[in-house]
PDB file of C-alpha atoms in Angstrom:
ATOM      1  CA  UNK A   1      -4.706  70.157  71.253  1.00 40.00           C
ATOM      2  CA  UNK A   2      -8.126  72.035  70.719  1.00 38.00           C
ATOM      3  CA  UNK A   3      -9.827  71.802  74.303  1.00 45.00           C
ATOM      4  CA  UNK A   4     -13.070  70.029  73.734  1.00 41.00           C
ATOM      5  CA  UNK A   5     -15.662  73.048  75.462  1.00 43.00           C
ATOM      6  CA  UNK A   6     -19.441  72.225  75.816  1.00 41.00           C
ATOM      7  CA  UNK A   7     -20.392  74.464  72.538  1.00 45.00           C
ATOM      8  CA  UNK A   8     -17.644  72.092  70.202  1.00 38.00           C
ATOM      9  CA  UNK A   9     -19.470  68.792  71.977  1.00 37.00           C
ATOM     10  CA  UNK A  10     -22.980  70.125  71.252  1.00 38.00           C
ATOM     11  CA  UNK A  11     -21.461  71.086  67.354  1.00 38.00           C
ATOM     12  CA  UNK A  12     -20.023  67.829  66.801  1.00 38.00           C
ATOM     13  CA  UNK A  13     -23.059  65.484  68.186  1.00 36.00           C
ATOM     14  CA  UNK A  14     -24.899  67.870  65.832  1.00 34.00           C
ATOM     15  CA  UNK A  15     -23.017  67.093  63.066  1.00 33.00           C
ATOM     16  CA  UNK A  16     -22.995  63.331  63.736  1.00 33.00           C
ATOM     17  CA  UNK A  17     -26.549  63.638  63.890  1.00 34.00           C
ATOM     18  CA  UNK A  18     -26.567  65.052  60.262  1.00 30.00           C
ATOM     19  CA  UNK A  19     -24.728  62.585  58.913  1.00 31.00           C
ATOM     20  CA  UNK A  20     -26.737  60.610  56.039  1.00 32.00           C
ATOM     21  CA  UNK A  21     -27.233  57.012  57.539  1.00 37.00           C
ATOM     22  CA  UNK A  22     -25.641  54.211  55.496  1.00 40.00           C
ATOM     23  CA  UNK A  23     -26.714  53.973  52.554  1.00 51.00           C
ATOM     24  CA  UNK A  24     -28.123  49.820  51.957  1.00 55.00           C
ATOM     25  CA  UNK A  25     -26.555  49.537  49.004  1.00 59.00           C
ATOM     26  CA  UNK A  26     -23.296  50.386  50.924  1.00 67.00           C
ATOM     27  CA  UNK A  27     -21.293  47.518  52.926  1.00 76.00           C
ATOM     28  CA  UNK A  28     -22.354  48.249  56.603  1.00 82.00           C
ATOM     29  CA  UNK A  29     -20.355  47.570  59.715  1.00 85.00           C
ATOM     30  CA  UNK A  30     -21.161  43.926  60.825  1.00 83.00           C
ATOM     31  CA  UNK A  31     -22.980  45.118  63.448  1.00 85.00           C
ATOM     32  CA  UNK A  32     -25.673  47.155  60.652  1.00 88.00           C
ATOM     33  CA  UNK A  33     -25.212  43.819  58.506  1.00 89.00           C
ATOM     34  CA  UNK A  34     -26.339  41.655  61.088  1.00 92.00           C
ATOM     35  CA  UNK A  35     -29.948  43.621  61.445  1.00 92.00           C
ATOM     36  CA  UNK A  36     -32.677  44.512  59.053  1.00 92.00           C
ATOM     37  CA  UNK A  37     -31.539  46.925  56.190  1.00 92.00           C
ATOM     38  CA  UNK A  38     -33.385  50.205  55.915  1.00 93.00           C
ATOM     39  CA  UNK A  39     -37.020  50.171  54.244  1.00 95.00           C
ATOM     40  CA  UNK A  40     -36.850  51.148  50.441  1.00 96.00           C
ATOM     41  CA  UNK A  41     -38.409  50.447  47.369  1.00 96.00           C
ATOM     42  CA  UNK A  42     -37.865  46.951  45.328  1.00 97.00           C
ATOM     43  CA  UNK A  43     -35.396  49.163  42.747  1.00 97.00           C
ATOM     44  CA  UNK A  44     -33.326  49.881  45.789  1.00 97.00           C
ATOM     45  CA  UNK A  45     -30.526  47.412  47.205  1.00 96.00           C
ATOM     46  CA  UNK A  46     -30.641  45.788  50.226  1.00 95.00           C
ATOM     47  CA  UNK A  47     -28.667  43.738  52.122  1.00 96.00           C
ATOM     48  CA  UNK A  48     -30.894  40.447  53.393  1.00 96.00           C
ATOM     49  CA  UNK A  49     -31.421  39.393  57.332  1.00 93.00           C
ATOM     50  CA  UNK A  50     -32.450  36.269  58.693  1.00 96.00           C
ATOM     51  CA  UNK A  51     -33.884  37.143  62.604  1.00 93.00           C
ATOM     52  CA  UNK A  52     -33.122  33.313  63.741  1.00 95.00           C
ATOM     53  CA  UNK A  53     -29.305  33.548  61.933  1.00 96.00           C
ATOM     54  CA  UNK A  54     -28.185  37.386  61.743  1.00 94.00           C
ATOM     55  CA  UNK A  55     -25.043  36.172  60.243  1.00 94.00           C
ATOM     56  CA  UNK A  56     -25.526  33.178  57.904  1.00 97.00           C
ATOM     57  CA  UNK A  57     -27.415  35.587  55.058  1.00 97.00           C
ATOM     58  CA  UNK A  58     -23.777  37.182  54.571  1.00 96.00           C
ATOM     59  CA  UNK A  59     -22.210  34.280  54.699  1.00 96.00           C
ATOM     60  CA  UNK A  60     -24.302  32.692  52.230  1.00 98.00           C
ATOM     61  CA  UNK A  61     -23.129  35.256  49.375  1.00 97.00           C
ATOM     62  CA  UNK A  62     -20.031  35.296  50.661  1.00 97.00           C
ATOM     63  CA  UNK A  63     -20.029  31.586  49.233  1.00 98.00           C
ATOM     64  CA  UNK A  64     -21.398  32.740  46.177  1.00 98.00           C
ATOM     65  CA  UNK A  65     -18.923  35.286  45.649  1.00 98.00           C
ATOM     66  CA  UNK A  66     -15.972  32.820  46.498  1.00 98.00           C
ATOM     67  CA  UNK A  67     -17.564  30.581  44.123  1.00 98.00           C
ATOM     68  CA  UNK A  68     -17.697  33.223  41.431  1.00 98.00           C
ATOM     69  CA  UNK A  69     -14.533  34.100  41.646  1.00 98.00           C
ATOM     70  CA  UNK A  70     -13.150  30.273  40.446  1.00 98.00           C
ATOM     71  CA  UNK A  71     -14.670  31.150  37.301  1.00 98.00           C
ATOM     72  CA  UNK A  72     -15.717  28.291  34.810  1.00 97.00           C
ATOM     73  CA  UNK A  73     -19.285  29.157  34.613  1.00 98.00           C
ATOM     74  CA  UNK A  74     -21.688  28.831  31.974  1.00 98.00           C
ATOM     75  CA  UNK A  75     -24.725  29.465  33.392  1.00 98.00           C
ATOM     76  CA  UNK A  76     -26.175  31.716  36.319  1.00 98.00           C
ATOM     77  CA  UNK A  77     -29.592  30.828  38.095  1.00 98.00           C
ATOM     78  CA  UNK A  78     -30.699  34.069  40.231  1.00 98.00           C
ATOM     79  CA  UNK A  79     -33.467  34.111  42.738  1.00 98.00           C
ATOM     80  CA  UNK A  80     -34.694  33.212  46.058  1.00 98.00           C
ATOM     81  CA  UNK A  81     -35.778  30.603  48.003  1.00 97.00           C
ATOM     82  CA  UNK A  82     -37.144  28.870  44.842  1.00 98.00           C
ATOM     83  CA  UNK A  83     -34.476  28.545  43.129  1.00 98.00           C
ATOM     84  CA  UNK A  84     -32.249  27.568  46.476  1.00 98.00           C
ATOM     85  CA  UNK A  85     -34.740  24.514  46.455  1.00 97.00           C
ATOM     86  CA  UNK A  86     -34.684  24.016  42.497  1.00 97.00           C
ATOM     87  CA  UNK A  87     -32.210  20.783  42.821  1.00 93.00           C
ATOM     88  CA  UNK A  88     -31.842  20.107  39.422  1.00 97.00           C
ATOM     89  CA  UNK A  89     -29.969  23.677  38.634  1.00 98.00           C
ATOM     90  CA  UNK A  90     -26.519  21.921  39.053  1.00 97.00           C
ATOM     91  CA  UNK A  91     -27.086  18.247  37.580  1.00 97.00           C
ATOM     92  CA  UNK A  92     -28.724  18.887  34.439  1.00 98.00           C
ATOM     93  CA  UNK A  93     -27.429  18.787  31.006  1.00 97.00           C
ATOM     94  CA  UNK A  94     -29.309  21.989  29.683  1.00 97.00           C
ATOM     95  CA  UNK A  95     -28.031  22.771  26.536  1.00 95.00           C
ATOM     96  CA  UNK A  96     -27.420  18.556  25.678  1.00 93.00           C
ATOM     97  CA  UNK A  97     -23.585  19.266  24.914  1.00 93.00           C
ATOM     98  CA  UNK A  98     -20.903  17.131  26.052  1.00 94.00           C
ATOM     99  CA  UNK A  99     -19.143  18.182  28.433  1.00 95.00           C
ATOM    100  CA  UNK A 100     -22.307  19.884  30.079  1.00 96.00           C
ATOM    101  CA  UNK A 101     -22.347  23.247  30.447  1.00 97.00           C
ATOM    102  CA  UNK A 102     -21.473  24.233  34.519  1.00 98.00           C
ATOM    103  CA  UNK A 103     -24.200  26.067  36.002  1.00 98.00           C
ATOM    104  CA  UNK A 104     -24.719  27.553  39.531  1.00 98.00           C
ATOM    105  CA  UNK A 105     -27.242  27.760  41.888  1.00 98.00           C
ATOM    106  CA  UNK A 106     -27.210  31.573  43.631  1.00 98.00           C
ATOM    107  CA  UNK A 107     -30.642  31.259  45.240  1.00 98.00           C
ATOM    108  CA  UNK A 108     -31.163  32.788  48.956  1.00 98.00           C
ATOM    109  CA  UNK A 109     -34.353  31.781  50.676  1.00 97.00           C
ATOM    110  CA  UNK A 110     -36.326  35.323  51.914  1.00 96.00           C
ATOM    111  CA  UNK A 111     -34.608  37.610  49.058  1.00 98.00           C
ATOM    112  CA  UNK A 112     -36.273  40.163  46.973  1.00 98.00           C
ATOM    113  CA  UNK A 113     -34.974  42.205  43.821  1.00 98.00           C
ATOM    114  CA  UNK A 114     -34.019  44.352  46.733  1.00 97.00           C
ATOM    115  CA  UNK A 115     -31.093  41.441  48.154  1.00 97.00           C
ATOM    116  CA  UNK A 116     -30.567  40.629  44.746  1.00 98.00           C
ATOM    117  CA  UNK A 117     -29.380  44.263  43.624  1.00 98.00           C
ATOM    118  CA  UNK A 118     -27.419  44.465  46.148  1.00 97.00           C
ATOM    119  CA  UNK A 119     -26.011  40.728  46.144  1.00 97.00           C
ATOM    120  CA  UNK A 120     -24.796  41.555  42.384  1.00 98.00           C
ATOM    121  CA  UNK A 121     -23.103  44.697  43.477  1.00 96.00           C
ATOM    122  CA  UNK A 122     -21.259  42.973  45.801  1.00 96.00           C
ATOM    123  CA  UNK A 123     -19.518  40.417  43.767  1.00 97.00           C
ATOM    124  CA  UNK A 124     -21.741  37.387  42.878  1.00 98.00           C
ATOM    125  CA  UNK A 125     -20.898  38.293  39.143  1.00 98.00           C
ATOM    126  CA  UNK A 126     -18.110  40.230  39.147  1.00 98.00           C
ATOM    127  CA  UNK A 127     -14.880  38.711  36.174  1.00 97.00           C
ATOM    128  CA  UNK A 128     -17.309  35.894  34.835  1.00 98.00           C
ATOM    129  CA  UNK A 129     -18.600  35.441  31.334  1.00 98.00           C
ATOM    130  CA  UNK A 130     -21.811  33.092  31.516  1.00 98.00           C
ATOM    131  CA  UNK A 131     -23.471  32.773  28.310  1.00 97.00           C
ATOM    132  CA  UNK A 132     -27.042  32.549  29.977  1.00 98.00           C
ATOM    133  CA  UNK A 133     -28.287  34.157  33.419  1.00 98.00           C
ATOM    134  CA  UNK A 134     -31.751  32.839  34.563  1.00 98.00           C
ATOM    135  CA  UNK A 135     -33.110  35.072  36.786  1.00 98.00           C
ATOM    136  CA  UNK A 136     -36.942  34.370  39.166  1.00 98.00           C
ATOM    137  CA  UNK A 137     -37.355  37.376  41.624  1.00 98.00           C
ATOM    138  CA  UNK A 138     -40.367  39.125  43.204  1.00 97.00           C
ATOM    139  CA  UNK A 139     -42.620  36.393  45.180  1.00 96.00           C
ATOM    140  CA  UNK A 140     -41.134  37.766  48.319  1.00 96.00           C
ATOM    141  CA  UNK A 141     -41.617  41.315  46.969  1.00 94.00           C
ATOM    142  CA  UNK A 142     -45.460  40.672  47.641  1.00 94.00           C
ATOM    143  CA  UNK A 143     -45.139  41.232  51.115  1.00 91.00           C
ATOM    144  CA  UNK A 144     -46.207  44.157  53.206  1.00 82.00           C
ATOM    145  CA  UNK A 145     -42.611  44.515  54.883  1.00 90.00           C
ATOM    146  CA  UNK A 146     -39.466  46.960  54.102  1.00 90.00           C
ATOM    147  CA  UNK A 147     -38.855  45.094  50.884  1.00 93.00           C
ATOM    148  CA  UNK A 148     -42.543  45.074  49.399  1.00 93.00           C
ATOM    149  CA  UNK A 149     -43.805  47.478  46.898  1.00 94.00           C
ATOM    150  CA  UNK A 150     -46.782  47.800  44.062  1.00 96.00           C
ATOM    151  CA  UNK A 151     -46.820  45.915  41.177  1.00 97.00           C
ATOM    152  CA  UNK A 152     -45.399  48.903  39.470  1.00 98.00           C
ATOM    153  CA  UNK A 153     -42.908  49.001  41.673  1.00 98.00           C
ATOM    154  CA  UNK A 154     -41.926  45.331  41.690  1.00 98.00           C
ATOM    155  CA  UNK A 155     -41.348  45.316  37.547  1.00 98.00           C
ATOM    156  CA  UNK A 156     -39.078  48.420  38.483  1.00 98.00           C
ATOM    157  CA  UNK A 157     -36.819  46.234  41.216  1.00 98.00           C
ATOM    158  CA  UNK A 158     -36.902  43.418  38.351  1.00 98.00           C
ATOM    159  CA  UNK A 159     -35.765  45.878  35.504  1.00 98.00           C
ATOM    160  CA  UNK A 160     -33.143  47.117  37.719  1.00 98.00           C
ATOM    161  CA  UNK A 161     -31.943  43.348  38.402  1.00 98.00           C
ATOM    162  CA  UNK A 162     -31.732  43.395  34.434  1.00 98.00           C
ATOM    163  CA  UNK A 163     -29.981  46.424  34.167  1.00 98.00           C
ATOM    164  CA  UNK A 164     -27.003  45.518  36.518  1.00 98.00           C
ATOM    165  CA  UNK A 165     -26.649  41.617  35.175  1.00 98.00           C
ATOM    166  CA  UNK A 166     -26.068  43.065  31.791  1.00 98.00           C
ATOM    167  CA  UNK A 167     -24.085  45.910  33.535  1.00 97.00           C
ATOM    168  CA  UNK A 168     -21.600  42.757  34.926  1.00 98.00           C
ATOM    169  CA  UNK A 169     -22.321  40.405  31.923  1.00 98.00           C
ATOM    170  CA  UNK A 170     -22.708  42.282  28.689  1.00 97.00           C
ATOM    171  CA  UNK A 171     -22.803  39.548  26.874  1.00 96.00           C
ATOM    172  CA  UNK A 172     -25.012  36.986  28.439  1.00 98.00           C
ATOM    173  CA  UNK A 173     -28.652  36.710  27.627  1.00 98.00           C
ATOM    174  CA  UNK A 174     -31.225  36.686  30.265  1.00 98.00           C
ATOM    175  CA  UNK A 175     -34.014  34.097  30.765  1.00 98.00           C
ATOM    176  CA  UNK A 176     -36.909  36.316  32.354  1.00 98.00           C
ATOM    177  CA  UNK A 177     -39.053  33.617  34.411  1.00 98.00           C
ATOM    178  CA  UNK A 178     -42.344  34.924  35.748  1.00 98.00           C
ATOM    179  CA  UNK A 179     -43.322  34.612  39.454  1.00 98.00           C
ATOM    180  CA  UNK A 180     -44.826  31.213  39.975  1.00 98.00           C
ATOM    181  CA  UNK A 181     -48.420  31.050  41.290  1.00 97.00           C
ATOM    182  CA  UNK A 182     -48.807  30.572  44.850  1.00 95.00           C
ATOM    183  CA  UNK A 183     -51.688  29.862  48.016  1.00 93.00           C
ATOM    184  CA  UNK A 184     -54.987  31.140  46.966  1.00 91.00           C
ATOM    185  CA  UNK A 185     -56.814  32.829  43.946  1.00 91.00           C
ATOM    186  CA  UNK A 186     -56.220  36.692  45.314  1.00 92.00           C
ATOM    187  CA  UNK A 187     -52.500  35.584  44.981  1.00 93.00           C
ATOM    188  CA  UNK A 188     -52.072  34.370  41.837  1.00 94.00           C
ATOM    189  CA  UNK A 189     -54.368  36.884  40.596  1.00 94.00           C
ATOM    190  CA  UNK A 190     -52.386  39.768  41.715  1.00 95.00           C
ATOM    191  CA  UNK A 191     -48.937  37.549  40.618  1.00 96.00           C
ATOM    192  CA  UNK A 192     -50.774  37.578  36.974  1.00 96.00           C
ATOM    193  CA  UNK A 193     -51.086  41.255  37.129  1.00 97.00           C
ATOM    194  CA  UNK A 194     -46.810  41.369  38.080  1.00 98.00           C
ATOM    195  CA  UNK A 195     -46.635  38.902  35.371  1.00 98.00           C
ATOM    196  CA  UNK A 196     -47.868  40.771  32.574  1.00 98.00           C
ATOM    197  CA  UNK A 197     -45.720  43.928  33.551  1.00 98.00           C
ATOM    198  CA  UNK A 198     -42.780  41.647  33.426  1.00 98.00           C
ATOM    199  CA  UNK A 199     -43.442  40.388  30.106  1.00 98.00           C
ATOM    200  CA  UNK A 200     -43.104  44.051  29.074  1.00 98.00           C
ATOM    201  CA  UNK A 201     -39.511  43.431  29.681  1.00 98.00           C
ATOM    202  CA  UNK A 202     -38.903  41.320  26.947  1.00 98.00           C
ATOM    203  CA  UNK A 203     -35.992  42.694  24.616  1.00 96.00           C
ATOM    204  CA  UNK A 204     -35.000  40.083  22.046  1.00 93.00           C
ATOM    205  CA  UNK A 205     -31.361  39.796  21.916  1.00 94.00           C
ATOM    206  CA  UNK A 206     -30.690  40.751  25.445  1.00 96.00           C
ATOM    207  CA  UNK A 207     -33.804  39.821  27.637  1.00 98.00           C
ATOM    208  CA  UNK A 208     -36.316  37.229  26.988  1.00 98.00           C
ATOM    209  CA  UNK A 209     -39.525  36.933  28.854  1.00 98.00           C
ATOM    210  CA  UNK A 210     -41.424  33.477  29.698  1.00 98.00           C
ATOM    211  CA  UNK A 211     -43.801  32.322  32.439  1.00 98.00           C
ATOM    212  CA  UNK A 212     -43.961  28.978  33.374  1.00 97.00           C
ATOM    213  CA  UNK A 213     -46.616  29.200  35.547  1.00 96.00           C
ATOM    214  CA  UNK A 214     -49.106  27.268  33.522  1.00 96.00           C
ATOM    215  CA  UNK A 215     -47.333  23.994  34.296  1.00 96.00           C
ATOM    216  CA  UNK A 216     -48.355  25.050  37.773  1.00 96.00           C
ATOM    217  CA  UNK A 217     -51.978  25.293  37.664  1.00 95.00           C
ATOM    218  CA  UNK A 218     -54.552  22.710  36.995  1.00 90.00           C
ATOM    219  CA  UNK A 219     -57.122  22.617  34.325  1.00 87.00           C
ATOM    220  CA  UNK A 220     -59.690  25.002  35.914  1.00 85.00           C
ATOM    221  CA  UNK A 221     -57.061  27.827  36.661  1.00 86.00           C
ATOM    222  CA  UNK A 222     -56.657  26.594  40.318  1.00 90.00           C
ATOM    223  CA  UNK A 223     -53.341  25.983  42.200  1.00 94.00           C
ATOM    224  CA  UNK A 224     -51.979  22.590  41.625  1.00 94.00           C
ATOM    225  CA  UNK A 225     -51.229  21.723  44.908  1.00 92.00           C
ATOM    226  CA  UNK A 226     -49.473  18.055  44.383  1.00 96.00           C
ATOM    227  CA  UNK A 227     -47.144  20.175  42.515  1.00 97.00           C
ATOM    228  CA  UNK A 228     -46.009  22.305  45.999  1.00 95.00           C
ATOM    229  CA  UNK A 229     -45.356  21.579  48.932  1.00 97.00           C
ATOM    230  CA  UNK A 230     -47.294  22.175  52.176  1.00 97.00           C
ATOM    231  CA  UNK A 231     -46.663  26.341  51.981  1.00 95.00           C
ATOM    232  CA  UNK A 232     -48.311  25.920  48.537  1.00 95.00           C
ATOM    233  CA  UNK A 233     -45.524  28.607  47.899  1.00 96.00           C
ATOM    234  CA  UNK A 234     -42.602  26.356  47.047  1.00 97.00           C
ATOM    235  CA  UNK A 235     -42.496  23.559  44.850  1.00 97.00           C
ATOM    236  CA  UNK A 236     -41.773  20.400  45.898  1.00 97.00           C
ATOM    237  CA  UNK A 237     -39.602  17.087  44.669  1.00 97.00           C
ATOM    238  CA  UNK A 238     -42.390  16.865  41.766  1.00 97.00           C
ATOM    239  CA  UNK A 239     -42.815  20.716  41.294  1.00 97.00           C
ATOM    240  CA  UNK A 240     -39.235  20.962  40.620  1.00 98.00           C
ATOM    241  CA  UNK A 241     -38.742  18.189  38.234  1.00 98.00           C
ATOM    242  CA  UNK A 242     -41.611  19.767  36.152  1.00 98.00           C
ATOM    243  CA  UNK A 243     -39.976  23.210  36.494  1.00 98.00           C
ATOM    244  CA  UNK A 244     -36.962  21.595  35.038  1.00 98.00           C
ATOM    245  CA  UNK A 245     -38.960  20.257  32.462  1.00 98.00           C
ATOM    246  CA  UNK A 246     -40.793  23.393  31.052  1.00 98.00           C
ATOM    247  CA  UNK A 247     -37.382  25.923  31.747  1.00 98.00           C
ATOM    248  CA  UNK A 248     -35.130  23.615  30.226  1.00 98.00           C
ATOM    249  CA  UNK A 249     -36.110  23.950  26.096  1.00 97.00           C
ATOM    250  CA  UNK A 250     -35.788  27.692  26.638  1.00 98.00           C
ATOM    251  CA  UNK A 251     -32.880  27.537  28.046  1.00 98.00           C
ATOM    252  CA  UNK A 252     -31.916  25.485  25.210  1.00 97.00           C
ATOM    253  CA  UNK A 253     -33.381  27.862  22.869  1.00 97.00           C
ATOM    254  CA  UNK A 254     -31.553  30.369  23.932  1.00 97.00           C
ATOM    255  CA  UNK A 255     -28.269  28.772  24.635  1.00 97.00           C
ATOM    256  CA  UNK A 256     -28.480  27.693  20.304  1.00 95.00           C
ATOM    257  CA  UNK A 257     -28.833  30.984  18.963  1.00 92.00           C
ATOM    258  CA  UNK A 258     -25.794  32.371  17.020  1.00 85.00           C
ATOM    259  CA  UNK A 259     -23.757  34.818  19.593  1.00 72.00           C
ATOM    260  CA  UNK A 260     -24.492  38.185  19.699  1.00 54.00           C
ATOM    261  CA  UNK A 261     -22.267  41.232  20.526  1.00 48.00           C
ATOM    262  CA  UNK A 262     -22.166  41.942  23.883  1.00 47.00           C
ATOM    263  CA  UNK A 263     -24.562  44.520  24.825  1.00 46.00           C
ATOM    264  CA  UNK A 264     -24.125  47.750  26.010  1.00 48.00           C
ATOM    265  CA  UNK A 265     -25.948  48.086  29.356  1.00 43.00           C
ATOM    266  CA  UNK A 266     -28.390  51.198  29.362  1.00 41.00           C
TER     267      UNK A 266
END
């Protein structure tokens, strides 16, 4: 045995010290998993925290992963806390066929393209086949918090989403929905801006780009508030029916073209 002298100590706290800190696209300790992930950009995976329940964001995707890994699913809805309260994900018929096709519901309330990389890198699509992923990200990218980022940077955490579902699912086409408009002008103003980068996304035959946020506003360009609930962030029982309404002929649209080869992920 090498006796442990004050100059190895000092050398070896030194080196610990050096050490690069986990990396948040790695899986921490549950002790790192149950606190904030490291600041980064919205390209750069992130595991999600909730302060009042540190452990029930894990658990969440763990449920999604478990549920993933039963197979038998058609299609995929991605996002966040949106799409957690979208209720009519699982119930409706969206392509008209009999039997329906089974969809899922993997929305987490609080995540950003940043949760969502890292989500999908941890399982929640790992040995499926959907035909259709529908994916609505970046709302909670608009904060100023470890997650946020400019709009530039935002498209890039949504194109990297893209990249890594056809990474998983080659062969599943991607329904692009823009960030809804929220709160006040200066809001859906700047969401506008973020929604005309993500248009730029469009890639027929793998990725296809459409905003319903129209449905959302009234006839002078203004919020439609009966449409959302008190937050004027998330829709509410009458906000999600008409989501359901103006999604569901894309994803119908999309669901009736021929099949493609499966892509080759860039």
């Amino acid at each position: 045995m090498i006796p442990i002298t004050p100059r190895l100590f000092i050398a070896g706290m030194l080196a610990a010290c050096l050490c690069p800190a986990i990396r948040a696209d790695e899986m921490p300790s549950p002790e790192a998993l149950y606190q904030k992930a490291p600041k980064g950009l919205p390209s750069e995976p992130a595991w999600g925290f909730w302060p009042d329940a540190p452990k029930a964001w894990i658990m969440v995707h763990n449920q999604f992963v478990d549920r993933t890994k039963k197979g038998d699913i058609d299609i995929v809805f991605l996002g966040d806390s949106i799409t957690k309260g979208w209720k009519q994900i699982v119930s409706t018929n969206w392509a008209g066929t009999t039997p329906a096709l089974k969809a899922v519901n993997y929305g987490i309330g609080g995540d950003t393209t940043r949760q969502l990389l890292w989500r999908i890198r941890h399982g929640e699509l790992d040995g499926i086949t959907p035909r259709l992923v529908v994916l609505m990200i970046g709302t909670n990218s608009l904060y100023n918090d470890q997650n946020s980022g400019t709009n530039e940077q935002i498209t890039d955490g949504v194109k990297a989403v893209l990249g890594l579902i056809h990474e998983k699912t080659p062969a599943a086409r991607v329904l692009l929905l823009g960030v809804l408009p929220r709160q006040t002008k200066s809001w859906t103003d700047r969401i506008a801006a973020i929604n005309g980068l993500l248009a730029g996304l469009d890639e027929p035959g793998r990725v296809y780009y459409r905003d319903a946020g129209a449905a959302f506003l009234s006839e002078d360009g203004r919020l439609a508030a009966g449409l959302y609930n008190a937050d004027r962030v998330h829709p509410n029982a009458a906000g999600s029916e008409k989501l359901t309404a103006t999604v569901k002929p894309w994803v119908k649209e999309l669901l009736d073209m021929p099949s493609a080869a499966p892509a080759t992920a860039k």
